[in-house]
CSV table of C-alpha atoms in Angstrom, one decimal:
chain,number,residue,atom,x,y,z
A,300,GLY,CA,24.8,-13.6,5.3
A,301,GLU,CA,23.3,-11.0,2.7
A,302,ASN,CA,24.0,-7.4,4.2
A,303,VAL,CA,22.2,-4.9,2.1
A,304,GLU,CA,22.8,-1.1,2.2
A,305,GLN,CA,21.1,1.5,0.5
A,306,HIS,CA,21.5,5.7,0.0
A,307,PRO,CA,20.4,7.6,0.0
A,308,SER,CA,18.5,8.0,3.0
A,309,THR,CA,16.7,11.1,2.2
A,310,LEU,CA,16.3,12.4,-1.2
A,311,SER,CA,14.3,15.6,-2.3
A,312,VAL,CA,14.0,16.7,-6.2
A,313,GLN,CA,11.9,19.2,-7.9
A,314,GLU,CA,9.0,17.7,-9.8
A,315,GLY,CA,9.8,16.6,-13.3
A,316,ASP,CA,13.2,15.9,-12.6
A,317,SER,CA,14.6,12.4,-12.1
A,318,ALA,CA,15.2,10.0,-8.8
A,319,VAL,CA,18.3,7.7,-8.4
A,320,ILE,CA,18.6,5.1,-5.4
A,321,LYS,CA,21.2,2.9,-5.2
A,322,CYS,CA,21.6,-0.5,-3.2
A,323,THR,CA,24.5,-2.5,-2.5
A,324,TYR,CA,24.5,-6.4,-1.7
A,325,SER,CA,27.1,-8.9,-0.6
A,326,ASP,CA,26.0,-12.3,-1.5
A,327,SER,CA,27.2,-12.8,-4.9
A,328,ALA,CA,24.5,-16.3,-5.3
A,329,SER,CA,21.8,-13.1,-5.2
A,330,ASN,CA,19.4,-13.7,-8.1
A,331,TYR,CA,16.2,-11.6,-7.5
A,332,PHE,CA,16.2,-7.9,-6.2
A,333,PRO,CA,13.3,-6.1,-5.4
A,334,TRP,CA,11.8,-2.8,-4.7
A,335,TYR,CA,9.1,-1.6,-2.7
A,336,LYS,CA,7.2,1.6,-2.5
A,337,GLN,CA,5.5,2.8,1.2
A,338,GLU,CA,3.6,5.3,1.2
A,339,LEU,CA,2.3,7.0,4.4
A,340,GLY,CA,0.2,4.6,6.3
A,341,LYS,CA,0.3,1.3,4.0
A,342,GLY,CA,2.2,-1.3,3.8
A,343,PRO,CA,5.2,-1.5,1.6
A,344,GLN,CA,3.8,-2.4,-2.5
A,345,LEU,CA,6.2,-3.8,-5.1
A,346,ILE,CA,6.8,-1.7,-7.8
A,347,ILE,CA,9.2,-3.3,-9.7
A,348,ASP,CA,11.8,-6.6,-9.4
A,349,ILE,CA,15.0,-7.7,-11.2
A,350,ARG,CA,16.4,-11.1,-12.1
A,351,SER,CA,20.4,-11.7,-12.5
A,352,ASN,CA,19.8,-13.1,-15.9
A,353,VAL,CA,19.0,-9.0,-16.7
A,354,GLY,CA,20.7,-6.0,-16.5
A,355,GLU,CA,17.8,-3.6,-16.8
A,356,LYS,CA,14.1,-3.8,-16.3
A,357,LYS,CA,11.8,-1.0,-17.1
A,358,ASP,CA,7.6,0.0,-16.5
A,359,GLN,CA,6.7,2.9,-17.7
A,360,ARG,CA,8.8,5.9,-15.4
A,361,ILE,CA,10.4,3.6,-13.6
A,362,ALA,CA,13.6,1.5,-14.1
A,363,VAL,CA,16.1,-0.9,-12.1
A,364,THR,CA,19.4,-1.6,-13.4
A,365,LEU,CA,21.5,-4.2,-12.1
A,366,ASN,CA,25.5,-5.1,-11.6
A,367,LYS,CA,26.5,-7.9,-11.1
A,368,THR,CA,29.9,-7.8,-10.7
A,369,ALA,CA,30.2,-4.7,-8.4
A,370,LYS,CA,27.0,-6.3,-6.8
A,371,HIS,CA,24.7,-3.2,-6.8
A,372,PHE,CA,21.6,-2.2,-7.9
A,373,SER,CA,19.5,1.1,-8.6
A,374,LEU,CA,15.9,2.8,-9.2
A,375,HIS,CA,15.4,5.2,-11.2
A,376,ILE,CA,12.3,7.4,-11.1
A,377,THR,CA,12.0,9.5,-14.4
A,378,GLU,CA,9.8,12.4,-14.7
A,379,THR,CA,9.1,12.8,-10.7
A,380,GLN,CA,5.4,13.5,-9.2
A,381,PRO,CA,3.9,14.4,-6.5
A,382,GLU,CA,2.2,11.0,-5.9
A,383,ASP,CA,5.8,9.5,-6.1
A,384,SER,CA,6.6,10.7,-2.3
A,385,ALA,CA,7.1,8.0,-0.4
A,386,VAL,CA,9.5,5.3,1.3
A,387,TYR,CA,11.4,3.0,-1.1
A,388,PHE,CA,12.9,-0.3,0.1
A,389,CYS,CA,15.0,-1.9,-1.6
A,390,ALA,CA,15.7,-5.9,-0.6
A,391,ALA,CA,18.1,-9.0,-1.6
A,392,PRO,CA,17.4,-12.6,-0.7
A,393,THR,CA,19.1,-14.1,2.1
A,394,SER,CA,20.7,-17.8,1.8
A,395,ASN,CA,18.3,-19.7,3.4
A,396,THR,CA,15.0,-21.0,1.9
A,397,GLY,CA,11.5,-19.9,2.3
A,398,ASN,CA,11.6,-16.6,0.3
A,399,GLN,CA,13.2,-14.4,2.5
A,400,PHE,CA,15.0,-11.1,2.0
A,401,TYR,CA,16.8,-8.4,3.6
A,402,PHE,CA,15.7,-5.3,3.3
A,403,GLY,CA,17.2,-1.5,2.9
A,404,THR,CA,17.0,0.8,5.5
A,405,GLY,CA,14.8,3.0,3.2
A,406,THR,CA,14.8,6.2,1.3
A,407,SER,CA,12.2,9.1,2.1
A,408,LEU,CA,11.5,10.7,-1.7
A,409,THR,CA,9.9,13.8,-1.2
A,410,VAL,CA,9.2,15.8,-5.0
A,411,ILE,CA,8.4,19.3,-4.7
A,412,PRO,CA,5.6,21.0,-6.5
B,817,ASP,CA,-5.8,-8.9,-6.0
B,818,VAL,CA,-3.7,-10.8,-2.6
B,819,LYS,CA,-4.9,-9.5,0.5
B,820,VAL,CA,-3.2,-9.5,3.8
B,821,THR,CA,-5.2,-8.2,7.0
B,822,GLN,CA,-3.9,-7.3,10.5
B,823,SER,CA,-5.9,-7.2,12.8
B,824,SER,CA,-5.4,-3.7,13.9
B,825,ARG,CA,-4.1,-0.4,12.7
B,826,TYR,CA,-2.7,1.3,16.4
B,827,LEU,CA,-2.6,-0.6,19.5
B,828,VAL,CA,-1.4,0.9,23.2
B,829,LYS,CA,-0.6,-1.4,25.8
B,830,ARG,CA,0.9,-1.0,29.0
B,831,THR,CA,4.3,-2.4,30.1
B,832,GLY,CA,3.7,-6.2,31.0
B,833,GLU,CA,0.8,-6.8,29.2
B,834,LYS,CA,0.4,-10.0,26.6
B,835,VAL,CA,0.0,-8.7,23.4
B,836,PHE,CA,-1.5,-10.5,20.7
B,837,LEU,CA,-1.1,-9.3,16.5
B,838,GLU,CA,-3.2,-11.3,14.1
B,839,CYS,CA,-2.3,-11.5,10.3
B,840,VAL,CA,-4.9,-13.4,7.9
B,841,GLN,CA,-4.4,-13.6,4.1
B,842,ASP,CA,-6.4,-15.0,1.4
B,843,MET,CA,-4.6,-16.2,-1.3
B,844,ASP,CA,-3.6,-19.6,-0.1
B,845,HIS,CA,0.3,-18.2,0.2
B,846,GLU,CA,2.3,-21.0,2.3
B,847,ASN,CA,4.7,-18.6,3.7
B,848,MET,CA,4.0,-15.5,6.1
B,849,PHE,CA,6.2,-13.4,8.0
B,850,TRP,CA,6.2,-10.9,10.6
B,851,TYR,CA,8.5,-7.7,10.3
B,852,ARG,CA,8.8,-4.8,12.7
B,853,GLN,CA,10.1,-1.5,11.1
B,854,ASP,CA,11.6,1.4,13.1
B,855,PRO,CA,13.3,4.5,11.5
B,856,GLY,CA,16.9,4.2,9.8
B,857,LEU,CA,16.5,0.5,10.7
B,858,GLY,CA,14.3,-0.8,7.6
B,859,LEU,CA,12.4,-3.9,8.2
B,860,ARG,CA,13.7,-6.4,10.7
B,861,LEU,CA,12.3,-10.0,10.4
B,862,ILE,CA,11.1,-11.2,13.9
B,863,TYR,CA,9.7,-15.2,12.4
B,864,PHE,CA,8.4,-16.9,10.0
B,865,SER,CA,6.7,-19.9,9.0
B,866,TYR,CA,6.8,-21.9,6.0
B,867,ASP,CA,3.5,-23.8,6.8
B,868,VAL,CA,0.9,-24.4,9.1
B,869,LYS,CA,2.7,-25.4,12.5
B,870,MET,CA,6.1,-24.6,11.7
B,871,LYS,CA,7.9,-21.5,12.4
B,872,GLU,CA,11.6,-20.2,12.4
B,873,LYS,CA,13.5,-17.5,14.1
B,874,GLY,CA,14.6,-14.6,12.1
B,875,ASP,CA,16.5,-11.8,13.1
B,876,ILE,CA,15.5,-10.4,16.3
B,877,PRO,CA,13.1,-12.9,17.7
B,878,GLU,CA,13.9,-12.0,21.5
B,879,GLY,CA,10.6,-11.3,23.1
B,880,TYR,CA,8.2,-13.0,20.8
B,881,SER,CA,6.4,-16.0,19.8
B,882,VAL,CA,4.3,-16.6,17.2
B,883,SER,CA,1.4,-19.4,16.6
B,884,ARG,CA,0.3,-20.6,12.8
B,885,GLU,CA,-2.5,-23.4,13.5
B,886,LYS,CA,-3.9,-22.7,10.0
B,887,LYS,CA,-2.4,-21.6,6.5
B,888,GLU,CA,-4.3,-18.4,6.7
B,889,ARG,CA,-3.4,-16.7,10.0
B,890,PHE,CA,-0.6,-16.1,11.5
B,891,SER,CA,-0.1,-14.3,14.9
B,892,LEU,CA,2.7,-12.6,16.8
B,893,ILE,CA,2.8,-12.6,20.4
B,894,LEU,CA,4.4,-10.0,22.7
B,895,GLU,CA,4.5,-12.3,26.4
B,896,SER,CA,5.3,-9.5,28.3
B,897,ALA,CA,5.1,-6.1,26.1
B,898,SER,CA,8.0,-3.8,26.9
B,899,THR,CA,8.3,-0.3,25.8
B,900,ASN,CA,11.4,-0.9,23.2
B,901,GLN,CA,8.7,-3.2,21.5
B,902,THR,CA,7.1,0.2,20.8
B,903,SER,CA,7.2,-0.1,17.1
B,904,MET,CA,5.2,-0.3,13.7
B,905,TYR,CA,4.7,-4.2,12.5
B,906,LEU,CA,4.2,-5.4,9.5
B,907,CYS,CA,3.0,-9.3,8.1
B,908,ALA,CA,3.6,-10.1,4.6
B,909,SER,CA,2.6,-13.6,2.9
B,910,SER,CA,4.5,-15.0,-0.3
B,911,PRO,CA,3.2,-18.1,-2.3
B,912,ARG,CA,6.0,-21.3,-2.0
B,913,THR,CA,8.0,-21.6,-5.5
B,914,GLY,CA,10.0,-24.8,-5.2
B,915,GLY,CA,13.1,-22.3,-5.2
B,916,ILE,CA,12.0,-19.1,-7.5
B,917,LEU,CA,11.9,-16.5,-5.6
B,918,TYR,CA,9.2,-13.9,-5.5
B,919,GLU,CA,7.9,-10.7,-4.1
B,920,GLN,CA,6.2,-10.9,-0.5
B,921,TYR,CA,2.9,-9.0,-0.3
B,922,PHE,CA,2.8,-6.7,3.1
B,923,GLY,CA,-0.4,-6.0,5.4
B,924,PRO,CA,-0.8,-2.1,5.8
B,925,GLY,CA,1.0,-2.5,9.3
B,926,THR,CA,0.0,-2.4,13.4
B,927,ARG,CA,1.4,0.7,15.0
B,928,LEU,CA,1.9,-0.7,18.5
B,929,THR,CA,2.8,1.7,21.6
B,930,VAL,CA,3.7,0.3,25.0
B,931,THR,CA,3.9,2.8,27.7
């Protein structure tokens, strides 16, 4: 089965700086990697995802990179803003069917104004 | 937009009580999931369902059961609540897409405290 590790568990950055969160996975057959943002008092919401046929995907200030050989993927947030403060989760699919995922343990990002 | 709603945002129950957590989705999704979220442990899957009346155990099913009588509704049941079940409970849904993986859509969560 899949094992997902996420680092760091907490991250503080100055407004305008970049933030990087990294995840590793164990199942080389995994082919879809979503990132979720959870704001205080809300459920997680997808912010970006990547499939294994590409190495990078970008959406405005957010990007995800995937290294299939090393089995790790990273979330990059540039020009951080206070509203980026939240908990971020990575996920990787389980080997079962049914759209199931293993989630990382989360990164609490604080952007200091 | 997909909407997943959970019956309560906050719930306080006593040890030994039977607890029902309800989840409803409005996008005709086949798959529905129940997770618990604890600090430092991320999201852990309790049960999931891929169709009406179908259910599969997740990673931590002990002490829980589920019910899916209608496609849009997935209920989590704590048969006899215990203090170690104090947690945030998240419901999610996703479409069945013939093997292509897609995101899950989450509800706002229910924070359950068992005293």
